[in-house]
PDB file of C-alpha atoms and ligand atoms in Angstrom:
ATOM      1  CA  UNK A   1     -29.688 -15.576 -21.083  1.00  0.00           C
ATOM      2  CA  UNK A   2     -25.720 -15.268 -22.727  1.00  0.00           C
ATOM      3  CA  UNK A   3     -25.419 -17.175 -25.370  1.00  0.00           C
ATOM      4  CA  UNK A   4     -21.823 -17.141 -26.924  1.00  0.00           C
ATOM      5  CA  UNK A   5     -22.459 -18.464 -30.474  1.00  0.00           C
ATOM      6  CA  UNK A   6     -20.076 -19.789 -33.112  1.00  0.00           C
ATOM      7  CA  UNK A   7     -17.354 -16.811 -31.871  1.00  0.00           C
ATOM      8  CA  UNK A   8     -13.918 -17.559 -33.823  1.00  0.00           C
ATOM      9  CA  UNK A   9     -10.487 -16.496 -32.917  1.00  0.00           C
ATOM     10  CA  UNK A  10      -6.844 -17.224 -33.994  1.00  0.00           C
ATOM     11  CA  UNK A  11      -3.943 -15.103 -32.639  1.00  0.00           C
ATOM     12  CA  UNK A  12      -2.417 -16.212 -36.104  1.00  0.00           C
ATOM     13  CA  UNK A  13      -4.350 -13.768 -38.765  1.00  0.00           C
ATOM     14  CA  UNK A  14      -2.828 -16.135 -42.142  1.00  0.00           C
ATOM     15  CA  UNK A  15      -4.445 -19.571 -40.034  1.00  0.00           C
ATOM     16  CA  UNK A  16      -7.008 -21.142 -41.387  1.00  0.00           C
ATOM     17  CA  UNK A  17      -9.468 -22.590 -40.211  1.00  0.00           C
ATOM     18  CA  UNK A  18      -9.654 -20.624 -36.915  1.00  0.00           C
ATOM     19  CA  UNK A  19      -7.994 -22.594 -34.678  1.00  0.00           C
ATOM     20  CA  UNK A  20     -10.702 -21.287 -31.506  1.00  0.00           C
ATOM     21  CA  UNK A  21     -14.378 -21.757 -32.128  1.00  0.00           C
ATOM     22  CA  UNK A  22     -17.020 -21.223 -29.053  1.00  0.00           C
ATOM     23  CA  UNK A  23     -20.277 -21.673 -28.226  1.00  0.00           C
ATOM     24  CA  UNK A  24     -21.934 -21.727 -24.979  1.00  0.00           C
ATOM     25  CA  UNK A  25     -25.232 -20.759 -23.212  1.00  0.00           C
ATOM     26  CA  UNK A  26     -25.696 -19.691 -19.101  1.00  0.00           C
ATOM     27  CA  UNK A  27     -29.011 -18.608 -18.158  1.00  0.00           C
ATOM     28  CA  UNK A  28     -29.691 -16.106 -15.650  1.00  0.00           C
ATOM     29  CA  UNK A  29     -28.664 -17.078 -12.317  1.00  0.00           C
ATOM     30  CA  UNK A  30     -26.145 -19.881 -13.272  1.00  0.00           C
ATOM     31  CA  UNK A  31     -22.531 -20.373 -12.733  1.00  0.00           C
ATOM     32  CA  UNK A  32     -20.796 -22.475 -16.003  1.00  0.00           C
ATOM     33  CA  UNK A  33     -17.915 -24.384 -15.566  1.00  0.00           C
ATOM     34  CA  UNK A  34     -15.403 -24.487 -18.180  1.00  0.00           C
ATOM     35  CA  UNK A  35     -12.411 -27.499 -17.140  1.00  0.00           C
ATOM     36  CA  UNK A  36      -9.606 -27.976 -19.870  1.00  0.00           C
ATOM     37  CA  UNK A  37      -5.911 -28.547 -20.013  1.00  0.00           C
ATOM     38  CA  UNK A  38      -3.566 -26.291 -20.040  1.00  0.00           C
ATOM     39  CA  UNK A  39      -3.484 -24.009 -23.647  1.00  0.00           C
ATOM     40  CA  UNK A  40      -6.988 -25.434 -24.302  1.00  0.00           C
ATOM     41  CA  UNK A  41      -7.963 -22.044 -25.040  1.00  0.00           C
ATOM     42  CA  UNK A  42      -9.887 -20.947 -21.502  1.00  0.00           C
ATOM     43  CA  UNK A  43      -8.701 -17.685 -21.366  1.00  0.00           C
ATOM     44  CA  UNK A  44      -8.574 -16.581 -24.936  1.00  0.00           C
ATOM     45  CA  UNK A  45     -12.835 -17.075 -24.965  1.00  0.00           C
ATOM     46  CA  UNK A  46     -12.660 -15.151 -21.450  1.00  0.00           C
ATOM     47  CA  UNK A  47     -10.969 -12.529 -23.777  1.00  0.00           C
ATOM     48  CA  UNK A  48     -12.712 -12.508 -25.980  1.00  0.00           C
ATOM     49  CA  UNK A  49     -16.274 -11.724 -24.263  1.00  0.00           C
ATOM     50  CA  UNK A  50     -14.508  -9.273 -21.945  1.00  0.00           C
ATOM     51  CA  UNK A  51     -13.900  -7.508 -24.836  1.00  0.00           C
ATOM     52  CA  UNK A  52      -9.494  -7.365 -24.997  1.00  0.00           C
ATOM     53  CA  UNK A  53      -9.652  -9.467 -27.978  1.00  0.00           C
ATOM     54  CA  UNK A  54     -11.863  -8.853 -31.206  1.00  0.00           C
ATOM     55  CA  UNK A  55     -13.285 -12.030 -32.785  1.00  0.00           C
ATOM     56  CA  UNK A  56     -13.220 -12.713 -36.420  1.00  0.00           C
ATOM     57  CA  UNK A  57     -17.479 -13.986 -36.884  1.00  0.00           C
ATOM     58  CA  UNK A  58     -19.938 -15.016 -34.280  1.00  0.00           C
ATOM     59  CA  UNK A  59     -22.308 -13.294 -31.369  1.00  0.00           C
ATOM     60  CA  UNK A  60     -22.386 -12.648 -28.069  1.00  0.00           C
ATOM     61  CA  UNK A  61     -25.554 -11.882 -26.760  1.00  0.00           C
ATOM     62  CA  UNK A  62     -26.947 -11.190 -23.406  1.00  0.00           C
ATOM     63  CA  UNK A  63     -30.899 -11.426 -23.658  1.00  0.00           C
ATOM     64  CA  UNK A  64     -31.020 -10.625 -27.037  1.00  0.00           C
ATOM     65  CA  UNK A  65     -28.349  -7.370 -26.987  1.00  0.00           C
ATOM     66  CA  UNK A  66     -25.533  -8.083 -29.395  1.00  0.00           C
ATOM     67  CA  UNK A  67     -22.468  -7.161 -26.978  1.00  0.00           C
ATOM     68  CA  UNK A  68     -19.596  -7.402 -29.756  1.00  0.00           C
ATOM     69  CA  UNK A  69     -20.926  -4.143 -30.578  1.00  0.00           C
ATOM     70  CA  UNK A  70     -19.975  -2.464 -27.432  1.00  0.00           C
ATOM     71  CA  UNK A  71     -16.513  -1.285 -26.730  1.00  0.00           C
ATOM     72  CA  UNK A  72     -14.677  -2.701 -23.852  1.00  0.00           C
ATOM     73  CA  UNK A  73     -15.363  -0.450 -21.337  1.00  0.00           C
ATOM     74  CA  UNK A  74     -19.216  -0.224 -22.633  1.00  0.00           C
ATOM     75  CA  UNK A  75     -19.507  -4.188 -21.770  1.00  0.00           C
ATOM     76  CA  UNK A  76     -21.291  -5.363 -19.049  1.00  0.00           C
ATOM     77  CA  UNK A  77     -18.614  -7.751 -17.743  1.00  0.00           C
ATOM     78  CA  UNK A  78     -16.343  -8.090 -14.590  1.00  0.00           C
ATOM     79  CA  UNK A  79     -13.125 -10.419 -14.785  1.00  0.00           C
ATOM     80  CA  UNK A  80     -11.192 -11.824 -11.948  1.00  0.00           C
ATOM     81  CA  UNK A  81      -7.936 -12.740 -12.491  1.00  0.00           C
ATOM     82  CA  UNK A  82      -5.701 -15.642 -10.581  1.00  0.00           C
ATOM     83  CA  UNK A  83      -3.666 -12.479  -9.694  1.00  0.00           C
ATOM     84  CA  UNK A  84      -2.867  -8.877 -10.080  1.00  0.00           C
ATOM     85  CA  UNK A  85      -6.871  -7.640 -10.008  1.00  0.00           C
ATOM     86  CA  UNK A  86      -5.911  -5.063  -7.266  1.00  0.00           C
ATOM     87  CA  UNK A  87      -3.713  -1.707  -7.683  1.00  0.00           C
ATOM     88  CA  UNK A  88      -0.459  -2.253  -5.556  1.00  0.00           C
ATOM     89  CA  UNK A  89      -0.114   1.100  -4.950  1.00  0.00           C
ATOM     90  CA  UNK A  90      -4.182   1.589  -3.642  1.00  0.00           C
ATOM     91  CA  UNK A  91      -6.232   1.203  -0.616  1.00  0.00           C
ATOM     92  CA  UNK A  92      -8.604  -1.354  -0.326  1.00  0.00           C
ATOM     93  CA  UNK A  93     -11.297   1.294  -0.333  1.00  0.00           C
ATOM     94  CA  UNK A  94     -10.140   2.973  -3.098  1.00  0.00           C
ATOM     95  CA  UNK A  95      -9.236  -0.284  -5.146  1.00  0.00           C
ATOM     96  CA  UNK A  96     -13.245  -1.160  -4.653  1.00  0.00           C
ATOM     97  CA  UNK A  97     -14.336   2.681  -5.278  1.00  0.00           C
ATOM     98  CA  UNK A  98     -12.720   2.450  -8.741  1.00  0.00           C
ATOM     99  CA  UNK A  99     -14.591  -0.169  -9.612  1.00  0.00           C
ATOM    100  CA  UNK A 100     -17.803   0.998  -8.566  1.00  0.00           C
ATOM    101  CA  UNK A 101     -18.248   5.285  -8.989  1.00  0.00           C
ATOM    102  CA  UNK A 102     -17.082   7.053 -11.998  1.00  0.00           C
ATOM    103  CA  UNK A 103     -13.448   8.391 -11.264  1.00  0.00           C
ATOM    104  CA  UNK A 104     -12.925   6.324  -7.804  1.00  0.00           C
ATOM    105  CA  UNK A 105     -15.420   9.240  -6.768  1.00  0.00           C
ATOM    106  CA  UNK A 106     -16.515   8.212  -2.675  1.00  0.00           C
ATOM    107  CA  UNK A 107     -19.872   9.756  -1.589  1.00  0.00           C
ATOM    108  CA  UNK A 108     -21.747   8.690   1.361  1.00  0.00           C
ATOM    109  CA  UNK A 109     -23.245   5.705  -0.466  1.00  0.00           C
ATOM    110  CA  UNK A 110     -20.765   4.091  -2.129  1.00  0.00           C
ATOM    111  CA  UNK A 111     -19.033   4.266   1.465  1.00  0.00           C
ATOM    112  CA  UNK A 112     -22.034   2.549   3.063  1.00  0.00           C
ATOM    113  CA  UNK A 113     -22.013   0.081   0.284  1.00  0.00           C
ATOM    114  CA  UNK A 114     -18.086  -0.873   0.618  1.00  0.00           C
ATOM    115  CA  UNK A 115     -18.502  -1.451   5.008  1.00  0.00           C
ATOM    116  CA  UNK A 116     -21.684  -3.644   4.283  1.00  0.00           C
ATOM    117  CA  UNK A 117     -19.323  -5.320   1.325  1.00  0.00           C
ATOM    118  CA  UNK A 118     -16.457  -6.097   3.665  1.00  0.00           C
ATOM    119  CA  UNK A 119     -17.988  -6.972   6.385  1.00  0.00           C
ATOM    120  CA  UNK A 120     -20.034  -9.454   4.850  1.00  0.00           C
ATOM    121  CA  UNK A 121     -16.515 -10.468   3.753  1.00  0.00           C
ATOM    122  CA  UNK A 122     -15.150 -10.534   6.946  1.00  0.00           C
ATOM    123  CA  UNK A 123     -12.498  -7.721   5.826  1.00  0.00           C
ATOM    124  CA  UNK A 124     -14.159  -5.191   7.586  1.00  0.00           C
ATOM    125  CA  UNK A 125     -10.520  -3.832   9.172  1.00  0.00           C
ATOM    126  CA  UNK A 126      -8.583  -3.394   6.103  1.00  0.00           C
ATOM    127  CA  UNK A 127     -10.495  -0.752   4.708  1.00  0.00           C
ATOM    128  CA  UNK A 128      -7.448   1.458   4.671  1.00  0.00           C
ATOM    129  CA  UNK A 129      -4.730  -0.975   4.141  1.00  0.00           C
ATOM    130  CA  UNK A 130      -2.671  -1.816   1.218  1.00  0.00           C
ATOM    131  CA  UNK A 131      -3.072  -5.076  -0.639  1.00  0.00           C
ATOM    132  CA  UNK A 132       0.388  -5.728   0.351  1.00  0.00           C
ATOM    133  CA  UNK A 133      -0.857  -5.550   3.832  1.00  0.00           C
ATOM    134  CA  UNK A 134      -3.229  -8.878   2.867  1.00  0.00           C
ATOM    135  CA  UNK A 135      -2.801 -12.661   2.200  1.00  0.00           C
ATOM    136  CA  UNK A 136      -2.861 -14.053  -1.136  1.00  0.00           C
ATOM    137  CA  UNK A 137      -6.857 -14.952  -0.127  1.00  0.00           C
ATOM    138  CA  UNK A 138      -7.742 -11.504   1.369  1.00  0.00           C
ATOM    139  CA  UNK A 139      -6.686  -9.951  -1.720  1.00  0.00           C
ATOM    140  CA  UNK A 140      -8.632 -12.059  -3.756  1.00  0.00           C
ATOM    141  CA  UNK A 141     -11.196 -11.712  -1.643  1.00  0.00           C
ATOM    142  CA  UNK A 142     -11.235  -7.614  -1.985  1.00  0.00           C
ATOM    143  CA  UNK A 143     -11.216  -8.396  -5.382  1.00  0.00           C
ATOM    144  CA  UNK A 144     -14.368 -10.600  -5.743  1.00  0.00           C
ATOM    145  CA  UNK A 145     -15.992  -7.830  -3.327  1.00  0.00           C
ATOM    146  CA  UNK A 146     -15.446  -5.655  -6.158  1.00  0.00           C
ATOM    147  CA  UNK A 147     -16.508  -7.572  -8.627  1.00  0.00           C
ATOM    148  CA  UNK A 148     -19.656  -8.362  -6.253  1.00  0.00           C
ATOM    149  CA  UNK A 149     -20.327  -4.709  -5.967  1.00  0.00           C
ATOM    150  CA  UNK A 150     -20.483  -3.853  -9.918  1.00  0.00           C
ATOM    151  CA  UNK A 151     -23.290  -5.905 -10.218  1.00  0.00           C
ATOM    152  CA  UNK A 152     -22.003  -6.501 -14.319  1.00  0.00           C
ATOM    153  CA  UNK A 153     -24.631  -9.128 -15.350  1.00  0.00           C
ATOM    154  CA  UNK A 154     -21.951 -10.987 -16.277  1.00  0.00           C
ATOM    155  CA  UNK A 155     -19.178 -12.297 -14.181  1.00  0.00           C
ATOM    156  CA  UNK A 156     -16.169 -14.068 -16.011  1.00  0.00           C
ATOM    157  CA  UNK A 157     -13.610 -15.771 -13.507  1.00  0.00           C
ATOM    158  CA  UNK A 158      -9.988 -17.140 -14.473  1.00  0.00           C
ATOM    159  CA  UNK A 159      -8.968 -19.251 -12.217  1.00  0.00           C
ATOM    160  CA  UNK A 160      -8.898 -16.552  -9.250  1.00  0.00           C
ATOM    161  CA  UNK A 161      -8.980 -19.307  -6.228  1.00  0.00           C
ATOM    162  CA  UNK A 162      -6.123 -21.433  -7.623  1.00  0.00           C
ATOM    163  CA  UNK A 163      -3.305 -20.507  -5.554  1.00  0.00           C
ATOM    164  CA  UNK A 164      -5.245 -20.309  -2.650  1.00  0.00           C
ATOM    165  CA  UNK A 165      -6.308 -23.062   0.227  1.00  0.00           C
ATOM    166  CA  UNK A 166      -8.841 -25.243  -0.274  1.00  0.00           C
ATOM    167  CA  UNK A 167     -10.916 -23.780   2.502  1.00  0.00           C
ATOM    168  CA  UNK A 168     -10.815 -20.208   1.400  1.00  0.00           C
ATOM    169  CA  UNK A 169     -11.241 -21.389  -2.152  1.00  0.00           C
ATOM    170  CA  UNK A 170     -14.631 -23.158  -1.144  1.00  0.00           C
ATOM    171  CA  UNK A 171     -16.064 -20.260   0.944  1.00  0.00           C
ATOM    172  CA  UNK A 172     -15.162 -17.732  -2.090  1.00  0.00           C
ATOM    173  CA  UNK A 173     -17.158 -20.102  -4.611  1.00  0.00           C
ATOM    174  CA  UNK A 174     -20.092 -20.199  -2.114  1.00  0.00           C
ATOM    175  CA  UNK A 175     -19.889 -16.242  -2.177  1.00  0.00           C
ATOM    176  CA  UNK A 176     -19.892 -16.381  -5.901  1.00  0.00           C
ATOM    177  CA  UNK A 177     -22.796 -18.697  -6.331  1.00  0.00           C
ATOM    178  CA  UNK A 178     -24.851 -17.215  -3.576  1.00  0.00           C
ATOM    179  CA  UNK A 179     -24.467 -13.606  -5.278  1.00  0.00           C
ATOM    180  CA  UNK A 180     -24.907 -14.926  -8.817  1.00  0.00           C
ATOM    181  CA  UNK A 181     -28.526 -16.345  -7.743  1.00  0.00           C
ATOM    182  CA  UNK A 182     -29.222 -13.679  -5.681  1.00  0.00           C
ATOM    183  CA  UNK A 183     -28.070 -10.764  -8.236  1.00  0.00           C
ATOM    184  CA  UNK A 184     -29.451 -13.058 -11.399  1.00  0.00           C
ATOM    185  CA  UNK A 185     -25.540 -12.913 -12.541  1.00  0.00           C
ATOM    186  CA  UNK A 186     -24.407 -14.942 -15.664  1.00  0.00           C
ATOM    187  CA  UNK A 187     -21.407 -16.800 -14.503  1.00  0.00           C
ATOM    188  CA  UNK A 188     -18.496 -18.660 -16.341  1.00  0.00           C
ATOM    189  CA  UNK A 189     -15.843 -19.459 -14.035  1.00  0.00           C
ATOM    190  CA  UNK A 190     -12.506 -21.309 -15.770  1.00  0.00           C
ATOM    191  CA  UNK A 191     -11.166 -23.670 -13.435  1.00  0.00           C
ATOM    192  CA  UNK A 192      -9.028 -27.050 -13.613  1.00  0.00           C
ATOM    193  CA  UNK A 193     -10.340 -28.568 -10.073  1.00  0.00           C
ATOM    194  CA  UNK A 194     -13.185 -30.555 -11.300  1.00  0.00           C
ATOM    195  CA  UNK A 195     -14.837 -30.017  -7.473  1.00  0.00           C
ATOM    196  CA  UNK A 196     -15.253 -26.775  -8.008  1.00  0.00           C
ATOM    197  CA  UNK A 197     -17.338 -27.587 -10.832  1.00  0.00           C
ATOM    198  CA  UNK A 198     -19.303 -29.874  -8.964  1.00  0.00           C
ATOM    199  CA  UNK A 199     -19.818 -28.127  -6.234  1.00  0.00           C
ATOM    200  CA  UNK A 200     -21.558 -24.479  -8.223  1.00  0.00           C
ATOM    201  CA  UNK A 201     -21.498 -25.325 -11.588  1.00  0.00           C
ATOM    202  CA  UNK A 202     -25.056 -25.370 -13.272  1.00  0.00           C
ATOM    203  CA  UNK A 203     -23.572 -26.555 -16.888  1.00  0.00           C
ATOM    204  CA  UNK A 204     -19.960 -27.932 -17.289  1.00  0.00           C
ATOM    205  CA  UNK A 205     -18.051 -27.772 -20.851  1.00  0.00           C
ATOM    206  CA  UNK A 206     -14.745 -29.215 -21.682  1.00  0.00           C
ATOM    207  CA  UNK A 207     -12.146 -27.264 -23.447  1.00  0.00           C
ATOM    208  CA  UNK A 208     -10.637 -29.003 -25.687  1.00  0.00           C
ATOM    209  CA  UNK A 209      -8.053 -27.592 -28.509  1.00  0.00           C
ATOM    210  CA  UNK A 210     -10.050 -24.474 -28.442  1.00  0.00           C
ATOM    211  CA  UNK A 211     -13.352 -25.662 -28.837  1.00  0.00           C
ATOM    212  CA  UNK A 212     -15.939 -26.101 -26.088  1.00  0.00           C
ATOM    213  CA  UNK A 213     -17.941 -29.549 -25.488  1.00  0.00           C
ATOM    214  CA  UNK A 214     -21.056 -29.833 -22.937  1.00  0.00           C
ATOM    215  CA  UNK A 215     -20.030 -32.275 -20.904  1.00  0.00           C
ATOM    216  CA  UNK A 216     -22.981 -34.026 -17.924  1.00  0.00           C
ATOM    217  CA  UNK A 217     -21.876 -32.780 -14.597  1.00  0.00           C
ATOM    218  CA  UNK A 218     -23.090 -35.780 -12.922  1.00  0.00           C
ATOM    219  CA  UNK A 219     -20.307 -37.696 -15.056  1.00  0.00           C
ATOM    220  CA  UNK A 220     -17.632 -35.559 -13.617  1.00  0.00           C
ATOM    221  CA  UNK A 221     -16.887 -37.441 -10.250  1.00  0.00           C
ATOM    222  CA  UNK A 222     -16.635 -40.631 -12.778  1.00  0.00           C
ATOM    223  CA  UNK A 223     -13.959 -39.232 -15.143  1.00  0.00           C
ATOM    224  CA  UNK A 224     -12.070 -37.128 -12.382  1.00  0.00           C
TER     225      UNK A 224
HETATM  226  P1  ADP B   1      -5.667 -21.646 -21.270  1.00  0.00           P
HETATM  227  O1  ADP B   1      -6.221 -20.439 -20.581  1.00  0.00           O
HETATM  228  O2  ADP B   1      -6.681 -22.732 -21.490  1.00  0.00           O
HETATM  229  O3  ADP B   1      -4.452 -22.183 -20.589  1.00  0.00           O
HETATM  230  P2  ADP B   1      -4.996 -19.791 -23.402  1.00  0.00           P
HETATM  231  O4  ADP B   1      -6.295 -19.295 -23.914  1.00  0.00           O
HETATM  232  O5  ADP B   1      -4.218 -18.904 -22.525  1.00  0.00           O
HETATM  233  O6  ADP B   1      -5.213 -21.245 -22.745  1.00  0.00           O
HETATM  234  O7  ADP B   1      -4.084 -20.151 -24.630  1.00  0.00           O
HETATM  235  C1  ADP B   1      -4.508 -21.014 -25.664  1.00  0.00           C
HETATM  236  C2  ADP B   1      -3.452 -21.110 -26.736  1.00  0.00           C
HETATM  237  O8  ADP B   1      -3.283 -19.837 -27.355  1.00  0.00           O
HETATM  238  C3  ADP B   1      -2.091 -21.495 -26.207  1.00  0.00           C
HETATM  239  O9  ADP B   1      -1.549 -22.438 -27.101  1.00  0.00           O
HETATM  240  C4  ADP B   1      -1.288 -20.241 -26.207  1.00  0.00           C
HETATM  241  O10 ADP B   1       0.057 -20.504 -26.520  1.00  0.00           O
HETATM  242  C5  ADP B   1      -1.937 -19.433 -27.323  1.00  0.00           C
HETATM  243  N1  ADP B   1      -1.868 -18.000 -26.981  1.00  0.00           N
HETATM  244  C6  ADP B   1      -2.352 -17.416 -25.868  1.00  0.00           C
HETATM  245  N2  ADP B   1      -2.109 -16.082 -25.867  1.00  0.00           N
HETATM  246  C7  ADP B   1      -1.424 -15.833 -27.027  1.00  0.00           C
HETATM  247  C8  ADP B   1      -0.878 -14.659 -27.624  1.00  0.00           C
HETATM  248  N3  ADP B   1      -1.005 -13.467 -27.040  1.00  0.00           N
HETATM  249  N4  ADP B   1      -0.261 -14.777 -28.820  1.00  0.00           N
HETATM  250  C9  ADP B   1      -0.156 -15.990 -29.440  1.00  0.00           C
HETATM  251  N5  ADP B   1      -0.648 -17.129 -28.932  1.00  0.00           N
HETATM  252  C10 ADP B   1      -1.277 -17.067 -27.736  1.00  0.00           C
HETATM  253 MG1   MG B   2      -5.633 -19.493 -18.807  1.00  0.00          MG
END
């Protein structure tokens, strides 16, 4: 289980009290929703367990391992941006290679892995292309095959399937909630379409002014 417990934040170090206080709990296996307005405070608690910001008290633990402890690159997270996860200037291959083999290394393996990858994806022929080459979806796409492919237990997603069409944004949260059952992934994906949330989400919370409120996902489809 992650349980994200009392963490505190404020990008203002004289503020008091913290204006950003989180808790939350996703077991293994389950996708969380988080829904809130605009500057609610989504991404700085994304930050925050990704490691790029330091909070001030509270825990993060995954099955009992304290993971504040761990430096960023030590955590055993993978985020997904609404853009800008893939390097312009890289292949596809070797965009999912860095993410996956020490040093963008490919052996034999990793290569198997990556065709299996995309073609599950469908993007079997852009192995070799540039993400300029893609759509806005593709890219993402290559991006959440990446993500896929690290197999961190715990997958953190900021709005990556806002800009794109509803279609492609429903097949890429089927991917994600088939692969977080399958690979016993702890999931908390930021969104502000409440369908999304009722379509994968196990738990919903509200963000509200930085603080987090468990909210019944059955009440959603009343409120939306
Ligand atoms: P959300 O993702 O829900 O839109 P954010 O976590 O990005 O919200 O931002 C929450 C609040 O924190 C906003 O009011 C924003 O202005 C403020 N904030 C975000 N990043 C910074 C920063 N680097 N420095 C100062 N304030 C920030
Ligand atoms: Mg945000």
């Amino acid at each position: 289980m992650l349980k994200i417990d009392g963490l505190t934040y404020t990008y203002h170090a004289k503020s008091t009290p913290c204006p950003y206080h989180f808790s939350l709990k996703a077991n293994k296996g389950e996708t969380v929703g988080i829904l809130g307005e605009s500057g609610s405070g989504k991404s700085t608690m994304l930050d925050l367990i990704a490691g790029f910001l330091e909070p001030h008290s509270g825990d993060i633990l995954l099955d009992s391992e304290a993971l504040l402890a761990l430096p960023i690159e030590k955590r055993p997270v993978t985020i997904l941006f609404q853009q800008h996860n893939l390097f312009e200037h890289l292949s596809v291959k070797k965009n999912i290679l860095l993410g996956i083999s020490p040093h963008g290394k490919s052996t034999p393996e990793t290569d198997e892995k990556i065709s299996e990858i995309l073609e599950e994806m469908g993007l079997a022929e852009h192995l070799d292309k540039l993400p300029s080459a893609l759509s806005g979806g593709q890219q993402q796409r290559v991006a959440l095959a990446r993500a896929l492919l690290r197999k961190k237990p715990i997958l953190l997603l900021d709005e990556p399937f806002s800009g794109l069409d509803r279609k492609t944004r429903l097949e890429m949260l089927s991917l994600v909630q088939t692969i977080t059952q399958r690979e016993g992934l702890h999931t908390i994906m930021v969104t502000h379409e409440t369908e999304d949330c009722e379509l994968i989400a196990d738990r919903v919370y509200k963000m509200k002014n930085g603080t987090l409120l468990p909210t019944n996902p059955e009440s959603l489809q009343e409120k939306a």
